[in-house]
Structures are given as C-alpha cells and as structure tokens.
Amino acid sequence: MTKAITMPKWGLSMKEGLVGDWLVAEGAEVGAGTEVVLVETEKIAGGVEAAEAGTLRRAVAATGDTLPVGALLGVLAGADTPDAEVDAFVSEFQANFVPEETDAEEGGDQTETIQVGEFSVNYLRQGSGAKTAVLLHGFGGDLNNWLFNQAALAEHRTVIALDLPGHGLTTKKVANGNLLCMVHVLQNLMDRLGVAGADWVGHSMGGAIALQLALTRPDLVRSLTLLASAGLGPEINTDYLQGFAASRNRRELRPHVRQLFADPSLVTRQLVADLLKYKRLDGVQECLEALAYQLSDAAGQADAVRPVVDSGAIPTLVIWGADDRIIPAAQARALPKQDNVHILDNTGHMVQMERAPDVNRLITTFWNSQP
C-alpha cells in the first residue's frame, strides 16, 4: 500500500516546518517508527517517523524547504510498486492538498482553563480513551514539553497535559514551592475534572511531584512513568537550577538550556526567546527561585520520594537519557528493580523530546501491559 509521509503537527502553534536532512535514502527499507527525515520548527528540531514498514520510494521534499503542516514529505510503498503508480500518488496528493486551518478559533485542539481554588490551571486534553493519563512537565517547562508525545499517547488514553503552578499560563504562585503544594493543586484538579485515577507521566520535577502524589493519594495513581525524574537520589545540577532561575537575557539563558539536550543544536533561537518571554512575566522569577530552593540544597535534592519506587506497590516505568547533565542516569541504574528501567544512549535530560518515538512506544507498551 502506498503511504504518504507528511509534515507533522507538533504542538498547537505549529504552522510549518523546515525540512532538514533525510536520514534514509530512496529505495531503503524502513520499519514502523523509523525516523526518516529531520524537521525543524520554531520550538525544536525532531525526526519524522514512518507510520508503518515499507520502502522509501520517493523523497518529495528537499532539504531546506519550508512546508506547511500536512504537506507531502515522502512516499512509502512496496519495493515492487511501479514507479508510475508512485508518480501518480504524488501528483494526486499535491493536486488535492490544502493546508489546514491554523487559527485556534477555527477549530482543532485548544487549551482550556479551570479554576482550582486560587489557581487558574491551563491544560490540554487529547484523546477519548476510557482511561486517563496526566503529563507533568519539569522545572521551567510547560505543557509544550509534550508536543512530540501527547498526540501519540492519546491514541491509547485520554491524555491531559497541564501547566503546573508557576508555569505556562497557569497562575504564577507556588506558595513555598514544595512538592506538597503542587500535589494539593493536582488533587483538587482531579476532583474538578471528575477523574478518579490516572496513569501519571512526570518529567524531572514533574516526576517528583507524581511520586509525592503517590505517597499522599495512592488512590489517584494507577501507574507511574518517570522520565529523568527528580526525587530518586541526591545528585542534581544545582548550577543549572539556579542559573536558569537567575538568567535575565538570551546570552545568560542559552548555555543553561543547552545543558538539557545531548545534542545542543536542537535548541533553537525561538525556544530560548519563548523561555525568556515566560521568565519576564509577573511572578515567574519568584516562583522559579522558590522551586529551585525547594528542589535542592547544599546536600543535593531536598525531597526523596524513592521509597514509592522501591516498594513496588505501584507499577512504574523509568526512562532516562544516558547523557543527562541535570540528573545523572546513575540514579536509574541504582533502582533495585530494573525490569522497567530504560536508559537511552546519546540522549540528555529532555528524553521525551530527543527520543520521542522510543519514549512513546515504551510508555504505550507499559500501559498495555497493565490490567
């Protein structure tokens, strides 16, 4: 069967992407999930994967092309498919292609806000599964940290990605910045949304928050997926936390952001600009300073919630980048149960962005293994 490889839509604001290098040559066999071409957006660069196995019969888009979401990048087909049939497929696609509407007002997924006590919480809900999953970003992040993951995960769950207090478009207030403050908001949020229990996916600080929630309200936690999670050991890059919080301009901030990735070229100018715009909002500086203070002290990480993992009472998946410069992968290797621990080579702290296809498959396989 002939299949189109198209420009993906990563995040609500993506309208177009810049085509980078092709990672496989025309005529090469590829498996489902193989990254075939690089694409750079305003936010970050990433690989576009083949949805199914086949032969790359045509690389339609050229390196350097800027194309709208949904545009044809390449064609997968069987090795024995006649060239004329591939040519006809390309011609028909191009003749009928109409770029999708990109204004939020004209439809599609949109973020929502809900009042939870004194907090206005911003979140994005995708999918319609009977089970719910909640995605928690890390320190200084927002729900866009899941732009390579949420849609794929939403094929298996109703998936809610949210801006934690002090982040994104949620109220810029974190009380004293400890984990219990965040957990209290999440408990009330689940009540307001009518969600009795969820599969929690937490990155970095978000992982520690999910672990603290499991200690405080285990009835709300069906499973845990921890990505480069805080709370599992003493070591943490305090210079990063403090430097990120203190940075006031692009020159100061960029070196700290580059530490998040094994491949620092993934950090675009727009990514740094967006972070600076967020950091200049009223109340953000105080929130980040409070959180940085609570997350670490002179001895390292201040909150230790590893007993949740050690007990084995809640099904837990752990994913880490081997080259993480914020929280070392040694903390994952030190966990007593290694069956569901996966350390990915050539990957940094933002494992869900750098290795999105692998992370998405690991999570969905883990979910599918649960009753």
XYZ file of C-alpha atoms in Angstrom:
371
model
C 0.000 0.000 0.000
C 1.292 3.457 -0.901
C 1.543 5.732 2.134
C 2.312 9.446 2.496
C 4.865 10.805 4.945
C 3.645 14.284 5.804
C 4.782 17.324 7.754
C 3.684 16.598 11.340
C 1.921 18.978 13.680
C 3.943 19.226 16.884
C 2.088 21.484 19.286
C -0.908 23.744 18.824
C 1.051 26.676 17.410
C 2.960 24.822 14.679
C 2.020 26.012 11.184
C 5.037 24.913 9.146
C 8.367 23.185 9.396
C 11.809 23.430 7.801
C 12.897 20.195 6.138
C 16.325 19.051 7.292
C 18.413 16.089 6.211
C 16.892 12.852 5.024
C 18.023 10.077 7.358
C 17.362 7.256 4.885
C 17.950 7.101 1.160
C 15.370 6.469 -1.526
C 14.986 2.752 -2.002
C 15.837 1.919 1.609
C 13.647 -0.387 3.666
C 12.323 1.222 6.875
C 10.465 -0.192 9.827
C 7.464 1.281 11.590
C 8.736 4.042 13.874
C 11.985 4.607 11.950
C 12.919 8.284 11.765
C 13.219 9.122 8.068
C 13.694 12.899 7.880
C 14.551 15.748 10.236
C 12.214 18.717 10.607
C 12.904 21.952 12.462
C 10.092 24.013 13.961
C 10.164 27.289 15.841
C 10.333 25.265 19.045
C 12.778 22.459 18.313
C 14.094 20.040 15.713
C 12.856 16.463 15.592
C 12.678 13.369 13.449
C 9.592 12.364 11.458
C 8.982 8.652 11.739
C 7.434 6.189 9.330
C 3.981 5.134 10.494
C 4.455 1.654 9.063
C 7.093 -0.512 7.437
C 7.877 -0.122 3.751
C 10.356 1.209 1.237
C 11.080 4.916 0.900
C 10.189 5.220 -2.768
C 10.261 8.974 -3.030
C 11.799 11.816 -1.020
C 9.499 14.554 -2.276
C 10.583 17.430 -0.042
C 14.092 18.800 -0.402
C 16.391 19.803 2.416
C 15.795 23.478 3.115
C 12.147 23.508 2.029
C 9.704 25.225 4.382
C 6.365 23.446 4.147
C 3.006 23.735 5.931
C 1.672 21.120 8.314
C 0.286 18.174 6.346
C 2.420 18.775 3.248
C 3.919 15.755 1.488
C 7.466 14.918 2.563
C 7.893 11.477 1.067
C 6.202 8.284 -0.076
C 6.362 4.786 1.371
C 5.366 1.851 -0.818
C 6.293 -1.717 -1.538
C 9.579 -2.312 -3.313
C 7.685 -3.799 -6.269
C 5.226 -0.902 -6.644
C 5.624 0.514 -10.185
C 7.233 3.949 -10.441
C 4.230 5.159 -12.419
C 1.961 4.336 -9.500
C 4.195 6.272 -7.094
C 4.289 9.220 -9.501
C 0.510 9.191 -9.767
C 0.179 9.099 -5.971
C 2.433 12.161 -5.615
C 0.594 14.064 -8.353
C -2.817 13.347 -6.846
C -1.699 14.301 -3.331
C -0.175 17.591 -4.465
C -3.214 18.454 -6.585
C -5.622 17.926 -3.696
C -3.557 19.170 -0.758
C -4.984 22.155 1.124
C -3.058 23.427 4.182
C -5.044 23.003 7.368
C -6.598 25.930 9.166
C -4.193 27.042 11.878
C -6.102 29.644 13.848
C -7.265 28.300 17.211
C -10.633 29.957 16.684
C -11.236 27.844 13.573
C -11.203 24.512 15.359
C -8.855 21.765 16.477
C -7.407 21.071 19.867
C -7.316 24.060 22.191
C -6.109 24.553 25.707
C -8.665 25.077 28.436
C -8.560 26.693 31.852
C -10.226 25.549 35.035
C -10.372 27.265 38.404
C -8.898 25.128 41.166
C -9.123 27.091 44.402
C -6.932 30.149 43.923
C -5.291 28.707 40.806
C -6.379 29.082 37.208
C -4.921 25.931 35.653
C -4.192 25.764 31.914
C -4.408 22.320 30.319
C -4.778 20.499 27.015
C -6.926 17.391 26.731
C -6.481 14.993 23.790
C -7.925 11.551 23.081
C -11.084 9.830 24.200
C -9.893 6.684 25.942
C -11.717 5.208 28.909
C -8.539 5.578 30.981
C -6.890 8.915 31.707
C -3.206 9.834 31.735
C -1.756 13.085 33.093
C 1.526 14.597 31.859
C 3.596 16.709 34.280
C 6.455 18.796 32.915
C 9.647 19.789 34.704
C 11.148 22.920 36.252
C 10.723 25.931 33.973
C 8.741 23.945 31.398
C 5.123 23.878 30.295
C 2.673 21.594 28.517
C 4.516 22.181 25.225
C 7.295 19.936 26.561
C 4.985 17.086 25.440
C 4.422 18.310 21.894
C 6.129 15.198 20.437
C 4.277 12.821 22.761
C 0.727 13.804 23.621
C -0.973 13.018 20.312
C 0.717 9.594 20.090
C -0.180 8.739 23.676
C -3.746 9.964 23.132
C -4.317 7.010 20.803
C -4.368 4.883 23.974
C -5.731 7.180 26.695
C -7.493 10.443 27.323
C -4.334 12.466 27.910
C -4.217 15.694 29.910
C -1.087 17.845 29.722
C -1.085 20.819 32.046
C 0.916 23.862 33.038
C 1.927 23.379 36.667
C 1.512 26.283 39.104
C 4.076 28.971 38.378
C 4.458 27.817 34.761
C 2.973 28.426 31.329
C -0.448 30.061 31.524
C -1.309 28.742 34.998
C -1.403 31.133 37.964
C 2.088 32.325 38.916
C 2.028 31.203 42.515
C 3.714 28.214 44.207
C 3.348 29.014 47.937
C 6.699 27.941 49.410
C 7.484 25.826 46.346
C 7.479 22.371 47.933
C 6.052 19.237 46.354
C 3.061 19.084 48.678
C 1.887 22.456 47.366
C 1.825 21.058 43.827
C 0.170 17.822 44.967
C -2.621 19.739 46.690
C -3.430 21.515 43.416
C -3.373 18.230 41.478
C -5.688 16.512 43.952
C -8.227 19.293 43.611
C -7.775 19.383 39.831
C -8.632 15.678 39.553
C -11.736 16.263 41.654
C -12.795 19.188 39.447
C -12.243 17.157 36.266
C -14.022 14.124 37.687
C -11.018 11.821 37.266
C -10.875 9.105 39.935
C -7.450 7.725 38.989
C -4.853 8.172 36.279
C -1.606 6.969 34.747
C 0.865 9.711 35.693
C 3.783 10.629 33.442
C 6.264 13.008 35.055
C 9.442 14.563 33.683
C 12.156 15.764 36.093
C 10.381 17.878 38.747
C 7.098 16.520 37.380
C 8.280 13.014 38.232
C 8.963 14.006 41.838
C 5.508 15.584 42.038
C 3.915 12.372 40.722
C 5.864 10.359 43.298
C 4.742 12.664 46.096
C 1.159 12.324 44.878
C 1.561 8.541 45.051
C 2.676 8.884 48.679
C -0.137 11.259 49.578
C -3.043 9.946 47.484
C -2.170 6.485 46.123
C -5.816 6.013 45.145
C -5.307 8.588 42.376
C -2.308 6.771 40.887
C -2.859 3.755 38.644
C 0.724 3.763 37.341
C 3.829 5.969 37.197
C 6.081 6.764 34.260
C 9.161 8.676 35.404
C 11.327 10.450 32.833
C 14.687 11.654 34.205
C 12.821 12.085 37.451
C 13.810 14.158 40.436
C 13.375 12.573 43.858
C 15.232 9.309 43.214
C 18.674 10.240 44.520
C 20.715 13.078 45.986
C 22.605 14.325 42.913
C 21.195 17.199 40.883
C 22.767 20.003 38.872
C 22.103 22.889 41.251
C 24.086 25.255 38.997
C 21.526 24.606 36.284
C 18.545 25.241 38.567
C 19.986 28.426 39.986
C 21.398 29.602 36.648
C 18.124 29.065 34.808
C 16.206 30.908 37.509
C 18.679 33.815 37.595
C 19.152 34.300 33.821
C 17.835 37.643 32.574
C 18.742 37.626 28.872
C 19.453 35.335 25.922
C 23.220 35.287 26.496
C 22.782 34.131 30.088
C 19.946 31.681 29.464
C 21.103 29.851 26.336
C 24.024 27.923 27.933
C 21.705 26.573 30.631
C 19.051 25.477 28.126
C 21.701 23.724 26.014
C 22.524 21.529 29.010
C 19.100 19.923 28.674
C 19.959 18.139 25.422
C 22.645 15.682 24.378
C 22.557 17.461 21.012
C 22.610 21.192 21.846
C 21.870 22.082 18.212
C 18.254 21.179 18.986
C 17.967 24.422 20.977
C 16.537 26.975 18.563
C 16.555 30.748 18.927
C 12.781 30.654 19.229
C 12.921 28.171 22.097
C 15.219 30.488 24.055
C 13.089 33.514 23.117
C 9.923 31.779 24.358
C 11.589 30.904 27.661
C 12.730 34.497 28.129
C 9.223 35.743 27.404
C 7.875 33.385 30.078
C 10.552 34.353 32.608
C 9.662 38.033 32.246
C 6.025 37.522 33.260
C 4.979 38.927 36.610
C 5.566 36.469 39.424
C 7.646 33.958 37.453
C 11.004 34.940 38.931
C 9.750 34.460 42.482
C 8.170 31.104 41.571
C 11.333 29.738 39.966
C 13.512 30.876 42.847
C 11.182 29.233 45.380
C 11.070 25.985 43.397
C 14.854 25.906 42.880
C 15.341 26.399 46.612
C 12.924 23.585 47.453
C 14.251 21.151 44.838
C 17.835 21.233 46.071
C 20.041 22.347 48.910
C 23.744 22.107 49.721
C 23.423 18.329 50.079
C 21.624 17.830 46.748
C 17.959 17.035 46.134
C 15.830 18.094 49.052
C 12.883 15.718 48.511
C 13.478 11.975 48.494
C 10.424 10.077 47.311
C 12.241 6.999 46.028
C 10.515 4.666 48.557
C 7.464 4.751 46.262
C 9.521 3.050 43.549
C 11.408 0.754 45.905
C 8.184 -0.629 47.394
C 6.917 -1.878 44.032
C 3.338 -1.209 45.115
C 2.570 0.930 42.057
C 3.538 -0.219 38.537
C 6.401 2.048 37.485
C 8.278 2.680 34.230
C 11.558 4.627 34.356
C 13.134 6.208 31.250
C 16.368 8.195 31.279
C 18.922 9.705 28.935
C 22.397 8.235 29.382
C 23.931 11.696 28.829
C 21.653 13.578 31.239
C 23.592 16.542 32.665
C 20.859 17.661 35.062
C 20.085 14.458 36.988
C 22.519 11.580 36.379
C 21.313 8.327 34.867
C 23.161 6.532 37.678
C 20.048 7.148 39.787
C 18.039 4.955 37.418
C 20.725 2.276 37.391
C 20.668 2.216 41.202
C 16.988 1.306 41.434
C 16.535 -2.196 42.875
C 14.132 -3.364 40.153
C 15.441 -2.942 36.612
C 12.717 -4.728 34.604
C 11.058 -1.454 33.608
C 14.142 0.789 33.602
C 15.288 2.016 30.189
C 18.387 4.181 29.692
C 18.672 5.596 26.177
C 22.103 6.287 24.695
C 23.055 9.650 23.169
C 20.165 11.301 24.975
C 20.043 14.103 27.514
C 17.591 15.359 30.117
C 14.759 16.138 27.666
C 14.398 12.474 26.810
C 10.749 12.808 25.726
C 11.791 15.316 23.055
C 15.097 13.864 21.901
C 13.820 10.281 21.680
C 10.087 10.795 21.277
C 9.316 7.705 19.142
C 11.154 5.412 21.573
C 9.600 7.046 24.628
C 6.098 6.875 23.153
C 6.491 3.175 22.349
C 7.899 2.365 25.791
C 5.031 4.154 27.519
C 2.270 2.616 25.432
C 3.773 -0.868 25.768
C 3.936 -0.350 29.527
C 0.337 0.853 29.670
C -0.855 -2.058 27.566
C 0.834 -4.489 29.966
C -1.273 -3.215 32.869
C -4.703 -4.693 33.680
